[in-house]
mmCIF file of C-alpha atoms in Angstrom:
data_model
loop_
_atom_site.group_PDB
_atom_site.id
_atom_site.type_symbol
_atom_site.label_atom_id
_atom_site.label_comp_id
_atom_site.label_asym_id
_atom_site.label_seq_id
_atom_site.Cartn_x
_atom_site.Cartn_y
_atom_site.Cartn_z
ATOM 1 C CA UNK A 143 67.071 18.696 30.261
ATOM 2 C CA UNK A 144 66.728 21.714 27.998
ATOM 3 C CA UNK A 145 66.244 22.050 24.423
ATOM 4 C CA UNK A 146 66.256 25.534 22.801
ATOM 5 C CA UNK A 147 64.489 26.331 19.863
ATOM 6 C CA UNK A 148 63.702 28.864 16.907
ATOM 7 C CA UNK A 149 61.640 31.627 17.648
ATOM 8 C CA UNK A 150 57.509 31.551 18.339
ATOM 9 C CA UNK A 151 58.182 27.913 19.908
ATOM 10 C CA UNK A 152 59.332 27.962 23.104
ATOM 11 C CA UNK A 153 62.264 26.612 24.508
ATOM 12 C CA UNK A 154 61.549 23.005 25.912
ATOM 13 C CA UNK A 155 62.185 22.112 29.404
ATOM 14 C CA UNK A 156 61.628 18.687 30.522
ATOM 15 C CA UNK A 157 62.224 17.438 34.286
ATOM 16 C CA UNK A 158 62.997 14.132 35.010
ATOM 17 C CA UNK A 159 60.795 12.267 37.224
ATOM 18 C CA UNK A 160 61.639 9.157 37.311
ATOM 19 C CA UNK A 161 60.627 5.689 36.159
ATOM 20 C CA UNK A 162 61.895 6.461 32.472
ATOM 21 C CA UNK A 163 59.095 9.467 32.557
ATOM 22 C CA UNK A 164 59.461 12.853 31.586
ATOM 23 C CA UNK A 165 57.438 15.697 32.288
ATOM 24 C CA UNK A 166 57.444 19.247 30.087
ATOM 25 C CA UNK A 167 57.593 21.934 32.120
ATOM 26 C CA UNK A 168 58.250 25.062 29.552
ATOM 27 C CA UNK A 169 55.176 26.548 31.173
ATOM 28 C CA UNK A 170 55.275 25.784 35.074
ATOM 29 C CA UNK A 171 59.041 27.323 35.175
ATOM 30 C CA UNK A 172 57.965 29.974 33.002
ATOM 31 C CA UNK A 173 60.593 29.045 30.377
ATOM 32 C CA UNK A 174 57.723 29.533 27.689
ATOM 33 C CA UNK A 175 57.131 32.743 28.457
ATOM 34 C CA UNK A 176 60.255 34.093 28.637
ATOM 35 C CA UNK A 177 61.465 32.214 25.214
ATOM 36 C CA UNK A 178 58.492 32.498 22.940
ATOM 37 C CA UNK A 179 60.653 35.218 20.973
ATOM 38 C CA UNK A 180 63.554 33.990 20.849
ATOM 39 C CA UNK A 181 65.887 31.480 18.460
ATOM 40 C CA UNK A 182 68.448 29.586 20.529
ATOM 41 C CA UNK A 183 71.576 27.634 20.383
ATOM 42 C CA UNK A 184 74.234 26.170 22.309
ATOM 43 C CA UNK A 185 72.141 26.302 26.625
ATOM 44 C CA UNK A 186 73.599 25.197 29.767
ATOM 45 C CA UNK A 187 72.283 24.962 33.266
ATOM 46 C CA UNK A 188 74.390 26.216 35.776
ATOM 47 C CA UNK A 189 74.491 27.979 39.671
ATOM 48 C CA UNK A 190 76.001 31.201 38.823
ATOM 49 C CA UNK A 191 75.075 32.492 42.066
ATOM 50 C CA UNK A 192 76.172 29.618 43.735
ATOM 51 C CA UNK A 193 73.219 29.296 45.910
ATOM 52 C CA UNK A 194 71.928 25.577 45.200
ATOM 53 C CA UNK A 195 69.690 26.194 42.343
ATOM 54 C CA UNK A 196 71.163 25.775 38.754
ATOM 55 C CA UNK A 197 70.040 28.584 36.178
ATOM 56 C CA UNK A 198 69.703 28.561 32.573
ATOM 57 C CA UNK A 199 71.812 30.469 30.094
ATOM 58 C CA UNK A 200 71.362 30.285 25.992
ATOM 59 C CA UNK A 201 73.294 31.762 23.091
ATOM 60 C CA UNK A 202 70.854 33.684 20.889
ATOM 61 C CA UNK A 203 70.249 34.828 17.340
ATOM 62 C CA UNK A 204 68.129 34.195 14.675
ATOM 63 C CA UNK A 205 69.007 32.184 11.560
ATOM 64 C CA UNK A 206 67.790 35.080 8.643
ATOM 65 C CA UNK A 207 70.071 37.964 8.594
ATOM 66 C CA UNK A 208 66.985 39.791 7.596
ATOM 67 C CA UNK A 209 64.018 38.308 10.117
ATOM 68 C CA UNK A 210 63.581 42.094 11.288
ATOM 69 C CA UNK A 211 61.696 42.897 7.198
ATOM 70 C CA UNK A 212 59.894 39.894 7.745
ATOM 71 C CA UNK A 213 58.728 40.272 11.695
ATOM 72 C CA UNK A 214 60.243 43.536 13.523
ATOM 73 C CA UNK A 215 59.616 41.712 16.839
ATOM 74 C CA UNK A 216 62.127 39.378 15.685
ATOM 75 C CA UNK A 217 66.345 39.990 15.448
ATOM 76 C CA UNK A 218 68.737 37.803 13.708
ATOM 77 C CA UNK A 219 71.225 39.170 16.905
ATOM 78 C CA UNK A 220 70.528 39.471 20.247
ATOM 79 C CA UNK A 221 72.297 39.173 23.615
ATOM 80 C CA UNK A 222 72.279 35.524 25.171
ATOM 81 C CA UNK A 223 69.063 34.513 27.811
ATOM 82 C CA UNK A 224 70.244 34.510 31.306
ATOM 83 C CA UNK A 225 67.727 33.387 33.749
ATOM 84 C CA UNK A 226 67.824 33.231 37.567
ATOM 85 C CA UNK A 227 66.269 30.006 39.039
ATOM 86 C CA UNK A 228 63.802 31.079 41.964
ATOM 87 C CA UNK A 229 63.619 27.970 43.685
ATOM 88 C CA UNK A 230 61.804 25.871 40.446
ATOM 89 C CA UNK A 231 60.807 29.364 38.250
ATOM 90 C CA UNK A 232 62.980 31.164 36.147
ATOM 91 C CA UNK A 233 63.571 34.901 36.152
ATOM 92 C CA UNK A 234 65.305 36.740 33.052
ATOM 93 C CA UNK A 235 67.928 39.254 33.602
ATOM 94 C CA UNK A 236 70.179 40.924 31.218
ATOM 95 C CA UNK A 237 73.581 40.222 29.443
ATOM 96 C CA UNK A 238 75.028 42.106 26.461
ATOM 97 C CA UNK A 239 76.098 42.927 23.620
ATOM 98 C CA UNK A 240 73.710 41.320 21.188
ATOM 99 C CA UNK A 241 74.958 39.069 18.283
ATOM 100 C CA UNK A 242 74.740 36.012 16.631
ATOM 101 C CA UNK A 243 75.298 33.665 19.302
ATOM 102 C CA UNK A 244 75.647 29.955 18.777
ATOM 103 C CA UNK A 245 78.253 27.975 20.860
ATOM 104 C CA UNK A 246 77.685 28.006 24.694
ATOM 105 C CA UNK A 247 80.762 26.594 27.295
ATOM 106 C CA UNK A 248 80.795 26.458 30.652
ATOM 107 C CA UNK A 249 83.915 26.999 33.430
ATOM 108 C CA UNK A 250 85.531 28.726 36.045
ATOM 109 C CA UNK A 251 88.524 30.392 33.950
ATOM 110 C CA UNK A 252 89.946 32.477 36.901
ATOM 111 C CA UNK A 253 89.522 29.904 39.431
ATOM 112 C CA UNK A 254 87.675 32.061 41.776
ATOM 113 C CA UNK A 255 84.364 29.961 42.403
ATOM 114 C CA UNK A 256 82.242 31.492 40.123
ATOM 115 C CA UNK A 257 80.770 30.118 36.792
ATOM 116 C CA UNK A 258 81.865 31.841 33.723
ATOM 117 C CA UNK A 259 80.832 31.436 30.163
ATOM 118 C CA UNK A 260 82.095 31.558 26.851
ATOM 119 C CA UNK A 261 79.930 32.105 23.656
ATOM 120 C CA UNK A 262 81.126 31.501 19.855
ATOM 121 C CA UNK A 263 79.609 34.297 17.814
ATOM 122 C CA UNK A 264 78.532 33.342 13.913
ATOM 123 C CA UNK A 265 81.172 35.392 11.487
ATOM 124 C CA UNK A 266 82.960 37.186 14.673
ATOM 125 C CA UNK A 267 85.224 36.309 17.648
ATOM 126 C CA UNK A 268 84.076 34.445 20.421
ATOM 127 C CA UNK A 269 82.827 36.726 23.496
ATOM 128 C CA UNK A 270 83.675 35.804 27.534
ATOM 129 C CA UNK A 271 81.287 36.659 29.875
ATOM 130 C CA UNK A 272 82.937 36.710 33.136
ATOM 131 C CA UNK A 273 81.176 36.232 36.967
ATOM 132 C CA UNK A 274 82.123 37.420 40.031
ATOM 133 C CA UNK A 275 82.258 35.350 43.417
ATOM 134 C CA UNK A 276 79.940 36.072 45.857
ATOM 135 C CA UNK A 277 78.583 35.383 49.504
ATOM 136 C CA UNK A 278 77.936 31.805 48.678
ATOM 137 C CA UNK A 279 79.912 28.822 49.691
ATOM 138 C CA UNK A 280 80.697 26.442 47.206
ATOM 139 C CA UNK A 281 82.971 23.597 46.042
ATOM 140 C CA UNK A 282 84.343 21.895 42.666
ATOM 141 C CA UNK A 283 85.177 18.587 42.212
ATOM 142 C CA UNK A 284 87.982 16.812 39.696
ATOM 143 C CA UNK A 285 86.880 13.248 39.185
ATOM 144 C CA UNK A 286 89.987 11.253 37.326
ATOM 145 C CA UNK A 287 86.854 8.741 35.850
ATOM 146 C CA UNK A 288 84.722 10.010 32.729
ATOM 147 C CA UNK A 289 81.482 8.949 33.705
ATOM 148 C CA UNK A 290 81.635 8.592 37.894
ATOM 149 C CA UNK A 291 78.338 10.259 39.140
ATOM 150 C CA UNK A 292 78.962 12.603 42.179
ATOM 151 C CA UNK A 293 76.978 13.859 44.684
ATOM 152 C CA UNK A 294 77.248 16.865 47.063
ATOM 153 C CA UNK A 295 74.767 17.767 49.679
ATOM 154 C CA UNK A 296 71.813 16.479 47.521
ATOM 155 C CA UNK A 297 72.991 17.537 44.080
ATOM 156 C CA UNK A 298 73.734 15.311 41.751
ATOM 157 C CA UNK A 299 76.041 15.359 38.659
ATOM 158 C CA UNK A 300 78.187 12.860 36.275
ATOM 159 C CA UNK A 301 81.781 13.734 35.194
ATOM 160 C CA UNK A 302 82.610 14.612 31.889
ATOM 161 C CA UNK A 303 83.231 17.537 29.087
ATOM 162 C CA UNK A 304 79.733 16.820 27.288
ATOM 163 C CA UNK A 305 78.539 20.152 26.426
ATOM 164 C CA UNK A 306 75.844 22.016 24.351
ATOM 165 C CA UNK A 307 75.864 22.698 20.329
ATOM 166 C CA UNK A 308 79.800 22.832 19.557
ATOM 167 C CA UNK A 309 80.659 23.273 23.218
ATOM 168 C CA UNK A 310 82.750 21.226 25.379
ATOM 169 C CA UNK A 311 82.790 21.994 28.923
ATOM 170 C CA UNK A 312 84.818 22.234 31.985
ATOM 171 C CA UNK A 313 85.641 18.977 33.033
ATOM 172 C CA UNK A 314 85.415 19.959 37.063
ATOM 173 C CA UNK A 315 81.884 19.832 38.787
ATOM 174 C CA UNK A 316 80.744 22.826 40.889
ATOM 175 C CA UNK A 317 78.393 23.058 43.355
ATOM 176 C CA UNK A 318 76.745 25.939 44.924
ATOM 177 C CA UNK A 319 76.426 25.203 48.420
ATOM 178 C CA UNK A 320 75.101 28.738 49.488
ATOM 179 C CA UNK A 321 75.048 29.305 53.545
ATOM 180 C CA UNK A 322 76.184 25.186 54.091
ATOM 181 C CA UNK A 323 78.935 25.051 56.144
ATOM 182 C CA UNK A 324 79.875 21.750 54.995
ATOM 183 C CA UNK A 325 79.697 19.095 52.624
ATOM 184 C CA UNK A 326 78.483 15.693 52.176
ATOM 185 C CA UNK A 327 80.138 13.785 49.280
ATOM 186 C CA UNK A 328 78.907 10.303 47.775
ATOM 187 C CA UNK A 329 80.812 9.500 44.337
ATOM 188 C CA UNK A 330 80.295 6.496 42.432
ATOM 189 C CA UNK A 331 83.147 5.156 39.984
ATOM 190 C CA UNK A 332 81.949 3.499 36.586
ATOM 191 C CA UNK A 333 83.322 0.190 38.139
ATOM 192 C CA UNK A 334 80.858 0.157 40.752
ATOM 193 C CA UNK A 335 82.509 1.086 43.409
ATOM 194 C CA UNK A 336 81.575 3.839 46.440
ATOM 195 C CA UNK A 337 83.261 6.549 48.226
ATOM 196 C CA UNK A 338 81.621 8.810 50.510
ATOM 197 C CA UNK A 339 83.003 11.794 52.374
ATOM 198 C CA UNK A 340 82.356 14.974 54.478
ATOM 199 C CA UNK A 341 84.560 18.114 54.566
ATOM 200 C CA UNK A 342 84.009 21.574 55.787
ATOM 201 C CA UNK A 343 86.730 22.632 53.825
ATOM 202 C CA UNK A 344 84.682 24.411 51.086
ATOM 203 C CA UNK A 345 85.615 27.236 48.340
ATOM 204 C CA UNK A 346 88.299 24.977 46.642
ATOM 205 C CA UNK A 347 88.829 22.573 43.899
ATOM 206 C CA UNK A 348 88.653 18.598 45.634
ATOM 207 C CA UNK A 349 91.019 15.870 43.353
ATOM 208 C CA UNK A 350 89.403 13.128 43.882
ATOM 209 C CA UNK A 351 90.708 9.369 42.541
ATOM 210 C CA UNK A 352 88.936 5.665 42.360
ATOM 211 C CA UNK A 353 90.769 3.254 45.043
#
């Protein structure tokens, strides 16, 4: 789990590992380093490149208009924090145009396999960043169960909209399969019960119901 922060903290990451224990690891991911400026909102983790490893994205800006008189390394706007996961570190690339970003939701709008992202801007309209597919493989799934857990060649996530500050997100879960050829599926239904499957049908939206 993430939690952003306002600026000359660090944005917290914290990896799960297991037995009800937490571990921070703002520093080992390089998170820290790459957040120590900045004041975040609404953050999401998601495989934009659709190659197995989830990356981090964060809507930005500061809460003083005026930070900049106070601390010119500071801005009240500035574009969101997209960063690349590297197999467990993160990498920062760019995404404009700067503003006061608060609101963060995740979804494929077009339908085309790739994760795209829409940010609520404080006092303006809301701004739609949109990705494009690439080599990758992946596949989405549409649980009819809030709360099923599913899980696709190793990846793991539960069904719902829960999002990020004001957010809701896309109720489908995508996976980034990258060069797999295939797919193994386990989902678990709230009642208990266990379906497991393998397809090699990827690059598609899967329905999927509870016996």
């Amino acid at each position: 789990m993430v939690a952003t922060t306002l600026s000359r903290q660090k944005y917290a990451l914290f990896r799960n590992e297991g037995g009800g224990v937490f571990g921070y690891h703002s520093l080992l991911s390089n998170l820290g380093a790459l957040s120590s400026i900045h004041s975040g909102w609404g953050v999401a983790f998601a495989d934009f490149g659709n190659d197995g490893w989830r990356d981090l994205l964060a809507a930005q800006g500061h809460v003083m208009y005026n930070v900049q008189q106070l601390d010119p390394s500071l801005r009240s706007q500035e574009p969101p924090l997209v960063l690349f996961n590297r197999k467990g570190r993160f990498e920062e690339s760019s995404l404009g145009p700067v503003a006061p970003g608060r609101g963060l939701a995740i979804g494929d709008i077009d339908n085309d396999g790739a994760l795209d992202a829409v940010m609520s801007v404080l006092g303006g309209a809301p701004v739609v960043y949109r990705n494009r597919p690439g080599p990758n493989n992946w596949l989405q799934r549409k649980l009819k169960s809030l709360g099923a857990r599913a899980t696709v060649n190793g990846q793991r996530q539960d069904a719902g909209m829960a999002g990020s500050y004001l957010s809701a997100q896309d109720g489908r879960l995508h996976f980034g399969l990258g060069t797999a050829t295939a797919a193994e599926i386990e989902v678990r239904w709230p009642s208990g019960r266990k379906r497991g499957l393998r397809t090699d049908q990827l690059n598609r939206v899967l329905t999927i119901e509870e016996p």
